[in-house]
Coordinates of C-alpha atoms in Angstrom, one line a residue:
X1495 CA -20.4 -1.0 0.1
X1496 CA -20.1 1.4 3.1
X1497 CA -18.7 0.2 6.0
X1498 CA -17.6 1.6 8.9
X1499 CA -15.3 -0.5 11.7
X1500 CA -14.1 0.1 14.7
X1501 CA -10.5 -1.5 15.5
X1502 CA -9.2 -3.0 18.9
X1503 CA -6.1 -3.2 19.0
X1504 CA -4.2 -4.8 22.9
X1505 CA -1.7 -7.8 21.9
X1506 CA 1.1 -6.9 24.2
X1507 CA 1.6 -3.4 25.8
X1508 CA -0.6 -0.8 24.2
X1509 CA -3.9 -0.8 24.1
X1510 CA -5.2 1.1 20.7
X1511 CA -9.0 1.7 19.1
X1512 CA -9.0 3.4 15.9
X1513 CA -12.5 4.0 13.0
X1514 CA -12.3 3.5 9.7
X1515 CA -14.9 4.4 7.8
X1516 CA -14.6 3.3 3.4
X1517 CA -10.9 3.0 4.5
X1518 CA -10.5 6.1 5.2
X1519 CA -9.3 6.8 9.2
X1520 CA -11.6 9.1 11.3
X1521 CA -9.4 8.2 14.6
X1522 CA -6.7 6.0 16.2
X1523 CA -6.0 6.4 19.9
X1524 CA -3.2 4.7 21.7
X1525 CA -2.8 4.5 25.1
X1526 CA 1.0 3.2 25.8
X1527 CA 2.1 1.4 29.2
X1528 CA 5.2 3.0 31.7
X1529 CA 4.6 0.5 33.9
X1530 CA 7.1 -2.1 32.0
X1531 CA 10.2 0.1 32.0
X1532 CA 11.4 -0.4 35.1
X1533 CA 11.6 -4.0 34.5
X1534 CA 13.4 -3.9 31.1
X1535 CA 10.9 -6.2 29.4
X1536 CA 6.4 -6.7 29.2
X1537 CA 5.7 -7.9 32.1
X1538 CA 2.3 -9.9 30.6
X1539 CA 0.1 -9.9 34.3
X1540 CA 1.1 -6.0 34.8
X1541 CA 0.2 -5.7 30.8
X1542 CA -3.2 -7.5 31.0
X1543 CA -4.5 -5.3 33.7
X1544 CA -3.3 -2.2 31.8
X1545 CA -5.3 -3.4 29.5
X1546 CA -8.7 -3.6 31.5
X1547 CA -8.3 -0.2 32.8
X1548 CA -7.4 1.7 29.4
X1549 CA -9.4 -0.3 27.1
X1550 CA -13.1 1.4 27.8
X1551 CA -11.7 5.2 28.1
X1552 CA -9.9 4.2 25.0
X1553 CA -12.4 2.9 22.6
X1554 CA -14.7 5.7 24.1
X1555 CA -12.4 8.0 22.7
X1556 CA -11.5 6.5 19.7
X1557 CA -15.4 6.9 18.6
X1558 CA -15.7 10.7 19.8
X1559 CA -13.1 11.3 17.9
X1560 CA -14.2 9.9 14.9
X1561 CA -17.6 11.9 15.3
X1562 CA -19.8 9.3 15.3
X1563 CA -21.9 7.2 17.4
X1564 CA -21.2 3.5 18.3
X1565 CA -25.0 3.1 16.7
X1566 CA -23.2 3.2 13.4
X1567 CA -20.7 1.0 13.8
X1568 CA -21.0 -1.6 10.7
X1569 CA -18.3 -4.6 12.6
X1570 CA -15.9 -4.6 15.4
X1571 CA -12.1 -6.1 14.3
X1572 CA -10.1 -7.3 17.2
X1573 CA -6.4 -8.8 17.5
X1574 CA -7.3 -12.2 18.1
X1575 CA -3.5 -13.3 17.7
X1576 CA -0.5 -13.5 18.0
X1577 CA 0.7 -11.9 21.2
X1578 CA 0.4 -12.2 25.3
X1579 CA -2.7 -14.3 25.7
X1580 CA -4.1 -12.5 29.0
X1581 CA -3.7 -9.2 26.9
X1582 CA -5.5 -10.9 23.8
X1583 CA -8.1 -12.0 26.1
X1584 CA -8.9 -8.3 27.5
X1585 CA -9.8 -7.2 23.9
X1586 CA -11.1 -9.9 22.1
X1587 CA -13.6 -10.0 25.4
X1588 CA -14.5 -6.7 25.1
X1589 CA -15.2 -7.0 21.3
X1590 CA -17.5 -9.8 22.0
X1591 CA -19.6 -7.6 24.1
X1592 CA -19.7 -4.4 22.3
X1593 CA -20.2 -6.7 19.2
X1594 CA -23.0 -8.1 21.0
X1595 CA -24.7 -5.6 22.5
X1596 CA -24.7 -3.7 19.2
X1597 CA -25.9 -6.8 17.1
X1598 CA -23.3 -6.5 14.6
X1599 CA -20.4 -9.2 13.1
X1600 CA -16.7 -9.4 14.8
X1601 CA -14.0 -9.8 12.5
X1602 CA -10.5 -11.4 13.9
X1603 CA -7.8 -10.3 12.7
X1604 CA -4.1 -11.8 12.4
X1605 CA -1.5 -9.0 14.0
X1606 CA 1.4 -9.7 11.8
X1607 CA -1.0 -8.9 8.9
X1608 CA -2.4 -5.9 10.1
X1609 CA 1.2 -4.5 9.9
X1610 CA 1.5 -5.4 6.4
X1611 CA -1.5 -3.8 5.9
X1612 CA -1.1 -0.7 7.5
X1613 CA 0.4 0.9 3.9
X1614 CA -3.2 0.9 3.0
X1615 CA -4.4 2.7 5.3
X1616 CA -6.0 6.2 3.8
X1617 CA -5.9 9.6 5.7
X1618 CA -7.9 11.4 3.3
X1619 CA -10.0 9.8 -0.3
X1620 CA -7.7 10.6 -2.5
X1621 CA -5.0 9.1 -0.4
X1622 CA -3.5 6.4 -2.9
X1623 CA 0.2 5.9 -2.0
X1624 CA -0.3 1.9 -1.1
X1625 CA 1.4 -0.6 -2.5
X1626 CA 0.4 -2.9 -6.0
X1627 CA 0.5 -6.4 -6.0
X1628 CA 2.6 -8.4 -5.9
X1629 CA 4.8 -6.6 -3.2
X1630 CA 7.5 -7.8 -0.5
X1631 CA 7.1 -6.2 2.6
X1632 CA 10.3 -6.9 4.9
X1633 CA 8.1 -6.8 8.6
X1634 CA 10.4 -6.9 11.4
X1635 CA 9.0 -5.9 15.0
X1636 CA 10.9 -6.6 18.8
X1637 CA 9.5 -10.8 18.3
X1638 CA 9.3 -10.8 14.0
X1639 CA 11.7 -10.4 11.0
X1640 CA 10.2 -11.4 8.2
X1641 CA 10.4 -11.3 4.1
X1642 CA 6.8 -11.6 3.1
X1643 CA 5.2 -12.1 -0.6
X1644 CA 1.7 -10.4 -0.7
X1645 CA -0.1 -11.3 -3.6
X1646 CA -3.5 -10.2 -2.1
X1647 CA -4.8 -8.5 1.3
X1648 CA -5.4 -12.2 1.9
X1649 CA -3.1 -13.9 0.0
X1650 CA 0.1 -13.6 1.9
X1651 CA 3.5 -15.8 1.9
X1652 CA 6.3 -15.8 4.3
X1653 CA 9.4 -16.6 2.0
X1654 CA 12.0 -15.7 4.8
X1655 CA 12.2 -15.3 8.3
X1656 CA 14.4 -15.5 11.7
X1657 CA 15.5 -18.6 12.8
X1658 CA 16.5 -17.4 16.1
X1659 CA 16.6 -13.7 17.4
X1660 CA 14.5 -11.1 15.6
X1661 CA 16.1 -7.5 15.1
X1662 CA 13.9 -5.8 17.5
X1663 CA 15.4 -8.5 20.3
X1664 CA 18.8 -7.8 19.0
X1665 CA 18.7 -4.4 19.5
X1666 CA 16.7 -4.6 23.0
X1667 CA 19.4 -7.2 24.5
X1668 CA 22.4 -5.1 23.7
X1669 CA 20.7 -2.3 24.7
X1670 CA 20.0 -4.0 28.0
X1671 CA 23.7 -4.9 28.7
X1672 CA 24.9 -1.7 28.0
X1673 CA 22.2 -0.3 30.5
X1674 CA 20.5 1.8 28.4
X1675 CA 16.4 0.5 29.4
X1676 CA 14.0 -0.6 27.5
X1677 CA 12.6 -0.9 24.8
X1678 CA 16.2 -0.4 24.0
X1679 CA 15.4 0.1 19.7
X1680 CA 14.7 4.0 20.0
X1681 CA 17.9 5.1 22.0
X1682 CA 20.2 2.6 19.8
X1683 CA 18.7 5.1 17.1
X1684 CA 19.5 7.8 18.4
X1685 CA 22.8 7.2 20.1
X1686 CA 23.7 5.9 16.7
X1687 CA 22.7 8.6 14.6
X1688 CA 25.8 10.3 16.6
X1689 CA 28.4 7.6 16.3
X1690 CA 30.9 6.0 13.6
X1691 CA 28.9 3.0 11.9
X1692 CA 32.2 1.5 10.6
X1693 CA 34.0 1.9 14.7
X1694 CA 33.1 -2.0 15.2
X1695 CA 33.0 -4.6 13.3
X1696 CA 30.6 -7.5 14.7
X1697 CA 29.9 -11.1 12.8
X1698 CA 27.0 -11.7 10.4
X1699 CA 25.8 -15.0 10.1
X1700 CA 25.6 -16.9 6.8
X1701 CA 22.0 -18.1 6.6
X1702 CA 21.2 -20.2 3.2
X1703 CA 18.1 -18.4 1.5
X1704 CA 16.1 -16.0 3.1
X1705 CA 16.0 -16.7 6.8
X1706 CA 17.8 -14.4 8.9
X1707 CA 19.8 -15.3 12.5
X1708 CA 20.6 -12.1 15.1
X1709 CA 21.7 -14.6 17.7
X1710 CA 25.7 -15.0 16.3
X1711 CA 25.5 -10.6 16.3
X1712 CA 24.4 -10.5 19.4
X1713 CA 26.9 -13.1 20.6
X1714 CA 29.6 -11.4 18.7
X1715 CA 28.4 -7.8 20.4
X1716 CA 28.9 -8.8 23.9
X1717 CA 32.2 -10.6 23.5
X1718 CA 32.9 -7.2 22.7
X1719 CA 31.7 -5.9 25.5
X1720 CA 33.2 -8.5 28.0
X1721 CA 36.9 -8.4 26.0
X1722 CA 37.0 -4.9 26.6
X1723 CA 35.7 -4.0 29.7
X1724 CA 37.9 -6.2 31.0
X1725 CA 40.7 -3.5 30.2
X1726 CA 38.5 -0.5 30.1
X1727 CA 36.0 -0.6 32.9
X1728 CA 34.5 3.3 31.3
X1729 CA 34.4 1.3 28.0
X1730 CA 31.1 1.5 27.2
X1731 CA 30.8 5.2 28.2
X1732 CA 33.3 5.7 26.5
X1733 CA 32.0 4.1 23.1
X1734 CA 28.7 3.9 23.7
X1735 CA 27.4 5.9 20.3
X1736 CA 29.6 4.3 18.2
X1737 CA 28.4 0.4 19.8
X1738 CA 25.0 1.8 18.9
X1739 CA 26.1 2.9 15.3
X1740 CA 28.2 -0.5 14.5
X1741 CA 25.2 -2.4 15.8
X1742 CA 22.6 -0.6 14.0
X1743 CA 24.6 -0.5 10.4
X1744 CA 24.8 -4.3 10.9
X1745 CA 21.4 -5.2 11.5
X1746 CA 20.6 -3.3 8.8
X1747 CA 23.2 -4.6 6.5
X1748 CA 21.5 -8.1 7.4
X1749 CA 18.0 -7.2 6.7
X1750 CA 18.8 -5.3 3.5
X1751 CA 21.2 -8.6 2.1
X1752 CA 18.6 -10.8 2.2
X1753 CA 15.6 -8.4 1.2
X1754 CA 17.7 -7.4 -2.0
X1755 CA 17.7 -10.9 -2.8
X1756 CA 14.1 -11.8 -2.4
X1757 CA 13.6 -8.5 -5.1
X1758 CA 16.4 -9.8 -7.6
X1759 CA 14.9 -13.4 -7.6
X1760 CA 11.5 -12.7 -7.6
X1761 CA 11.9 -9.8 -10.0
X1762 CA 9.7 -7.6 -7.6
X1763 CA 10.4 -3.8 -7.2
X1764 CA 7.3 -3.0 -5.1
X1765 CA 9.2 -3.2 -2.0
X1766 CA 7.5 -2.1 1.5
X1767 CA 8.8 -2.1 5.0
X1768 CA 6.5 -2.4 8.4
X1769 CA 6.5 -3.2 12.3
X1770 CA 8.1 -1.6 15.1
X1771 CA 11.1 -1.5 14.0
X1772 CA 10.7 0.2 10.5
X1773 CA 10.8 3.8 12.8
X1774 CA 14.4 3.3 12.9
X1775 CA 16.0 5.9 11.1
X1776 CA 18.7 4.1 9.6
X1777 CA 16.7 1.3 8.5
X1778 CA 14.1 4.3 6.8
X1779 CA 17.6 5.3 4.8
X1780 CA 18.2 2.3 3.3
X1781 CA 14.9 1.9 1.9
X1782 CA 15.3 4.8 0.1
X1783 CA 18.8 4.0 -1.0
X1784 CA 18.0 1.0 -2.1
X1785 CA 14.8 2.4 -4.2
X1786 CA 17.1 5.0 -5.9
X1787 CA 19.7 2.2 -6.7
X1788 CA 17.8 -0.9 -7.4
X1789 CA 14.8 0.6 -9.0
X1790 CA 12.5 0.2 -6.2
X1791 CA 9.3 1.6 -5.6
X1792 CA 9.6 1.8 -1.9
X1793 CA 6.6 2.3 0.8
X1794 CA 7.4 3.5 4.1
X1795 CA 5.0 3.5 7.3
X1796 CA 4.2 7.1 8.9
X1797 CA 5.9 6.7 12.2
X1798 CA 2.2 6.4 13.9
X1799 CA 1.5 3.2 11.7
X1800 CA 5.1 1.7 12.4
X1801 CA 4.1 0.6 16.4
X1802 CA 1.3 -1.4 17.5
X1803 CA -2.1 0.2 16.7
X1804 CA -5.8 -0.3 15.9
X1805 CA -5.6 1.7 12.7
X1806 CA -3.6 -1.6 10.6
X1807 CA -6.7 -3.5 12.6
X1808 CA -9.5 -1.5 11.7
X1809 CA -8.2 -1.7 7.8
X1810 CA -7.8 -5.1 7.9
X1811 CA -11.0 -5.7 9.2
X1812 CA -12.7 -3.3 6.6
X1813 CA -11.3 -5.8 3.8
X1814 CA -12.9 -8.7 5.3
X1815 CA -15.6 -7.4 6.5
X1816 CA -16.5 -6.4 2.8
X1817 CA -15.8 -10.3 2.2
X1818 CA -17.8 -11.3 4.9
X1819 CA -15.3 -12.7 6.9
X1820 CA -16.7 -12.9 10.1
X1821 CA -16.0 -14.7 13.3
X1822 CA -18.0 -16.3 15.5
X1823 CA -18.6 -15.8 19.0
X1824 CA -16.5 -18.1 20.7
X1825 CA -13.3 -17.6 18.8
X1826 CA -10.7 -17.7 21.5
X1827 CA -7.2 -15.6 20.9
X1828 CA -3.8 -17.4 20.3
X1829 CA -0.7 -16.5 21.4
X1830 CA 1.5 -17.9 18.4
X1831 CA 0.9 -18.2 14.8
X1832 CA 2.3 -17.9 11.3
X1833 CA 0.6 -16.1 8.1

């Protein structure tokens, strides 16, 4: 069956359309937000009316692009959750209208699935680098870290997750106290990639199963901090690529512990990585270590997939859509859920 579906994609700070037409993307346009930066975190009221202003130009776009008209639009897949409600609300309004006004089915989709599901996105028709089932896909975002068993597009398990701090926060808070903005991820990366991963040493926690805990590292990091400023007040000037480079190696070490055995018990070597934080470098490096060591197959995101964006909607949607998975009208957005 041909379909062709337009993604919406505005759950916290970027608002994103993107058309997929047989799976195959024609366009994904994201339109990010400044405006938080100067207060080192989304502020949700400033993100929601970002979102009212972009979300028109953007969508309009998204379909020129694609070189189409909306006229041939088969179904409309928004966000519906989870994320910053008043931002949720901005899209999953507009999709009710545009759905409307063109007479065609909505189809809501879960975020944190999306980003699994961005590996199958296709650039071209012969694009066939996703993933088989069963796979893991470690997802781990600014709010998420998560192990995840995908048996299906729709059939997805969470067998490990934080039960605190996610790695994204972890990065962005120490970031933050060592005053170097926000979103504080990318320059940890790239401070790091200049420093001396072994220069610190900071605690990892010791979490039975698969769960993960960044709170006791980030605890750990600005004792740190406070023990040695208080003889070194340039300390962090000082040491501020190798802070980055300890900190990074160890979130990674964490995430790569755990993930390596998830693969060794469930005797999985389809292994995929995905979310925000999958663009970091380091984290891209031991993937592919850990392929040519343990066997893995390994499926990393195209730094355009990694970040929130309508793309992973609009694929997600195309699988349901050729299910017939469709919403109704007066599905309202949610602000928290789990797979």
């Amino acid at each position: 069956m041909s379909a062709t579906i337009l993604g919406i994609e505005s759950s916290c700070d970027d608002t994103s359309a993107a058309v997929i037409r047989d799976g195959v993307l024609l366009s994904n346009v994201i339109a990010s937000q400044a405006v938080h930066e100067a207060y080192g975190g989304v502020v949700p009221e400033l993100a929601s009316r970002a979102h009212q202003q972009n979300i028109i130009p953007v969508v309009s776009e998204a379909i020129k692009r694609a070189g189409i008209d909306k006229s041939e639009l088969d179904a409309i897949a928004f966000t519906r959750g989870p994320g910053l409600m008043g931002s949720l609300l901005v899209g999953t309004s507009f999709a009710k209208g545009l759905a409307a006004s063109l007479g065609i089915p909505m189809v809501e989709i879960n975020h944190l699935q999306a980003h699994v599901l961005a590996h199958f996105i296709k650039e071209s028709p012969d694009d066939n680098h996703a993933p088989s089932f069963p796979f893991l896909c470690l997802l781990v975002s600014g709010g998420n870290s998560q192990i995840i068993q995908v048996n299906a597009y729709d059939d997805m398990k969470v067998i490990g997750q934080t039960i605190d701090d996610a790695a994204g926060e972890a990065f962005d808070k120490c970031a933050k106290v060592m005053g170097l903005g926000y979103p504080g991820g990318p320059v940890v990366n790239r401070l790091a990639n200049e420093g001396n991963p072994k220069a610190f040493s900071f605690s990892k926690p010791h979490i039975a199963g698969y769960n993960y805990s960044f709170s006791g590292l980030k605890t750990s990091f600005l004792y740190t901090l406070r023990d040695e400023l208080a003889k070194d007040a340039d300390f962090i000037e000082k040491n501020k690529k190798d802070l980055c480079a300890s900190l990074q190696a160890t979130v990674i070490d964490i995430l790569m512990s755990k993930l390596r055995m998830a693969a060794k018990d469930l005797h999985i070597k389809e292994v995929a990585v995905a979310g925000g934080v999958s663009a970091n470098s380091g984290l891209r490096d031991a993937f592919i270590e850990h392929g040519k060591k343990y066997g893995w197959k390994v499926h990393i995101p195209k730094f355009s997939f990694t970040t929130d964006n309508a793309a992973m909607v609009a694929i997600t949607g195309y699988y349901k859509y050729l299910d017939k998975q469709f919403c109704p009208m007066d599905a309202a957005p949610f602000s928290r859920v789990q797979l």
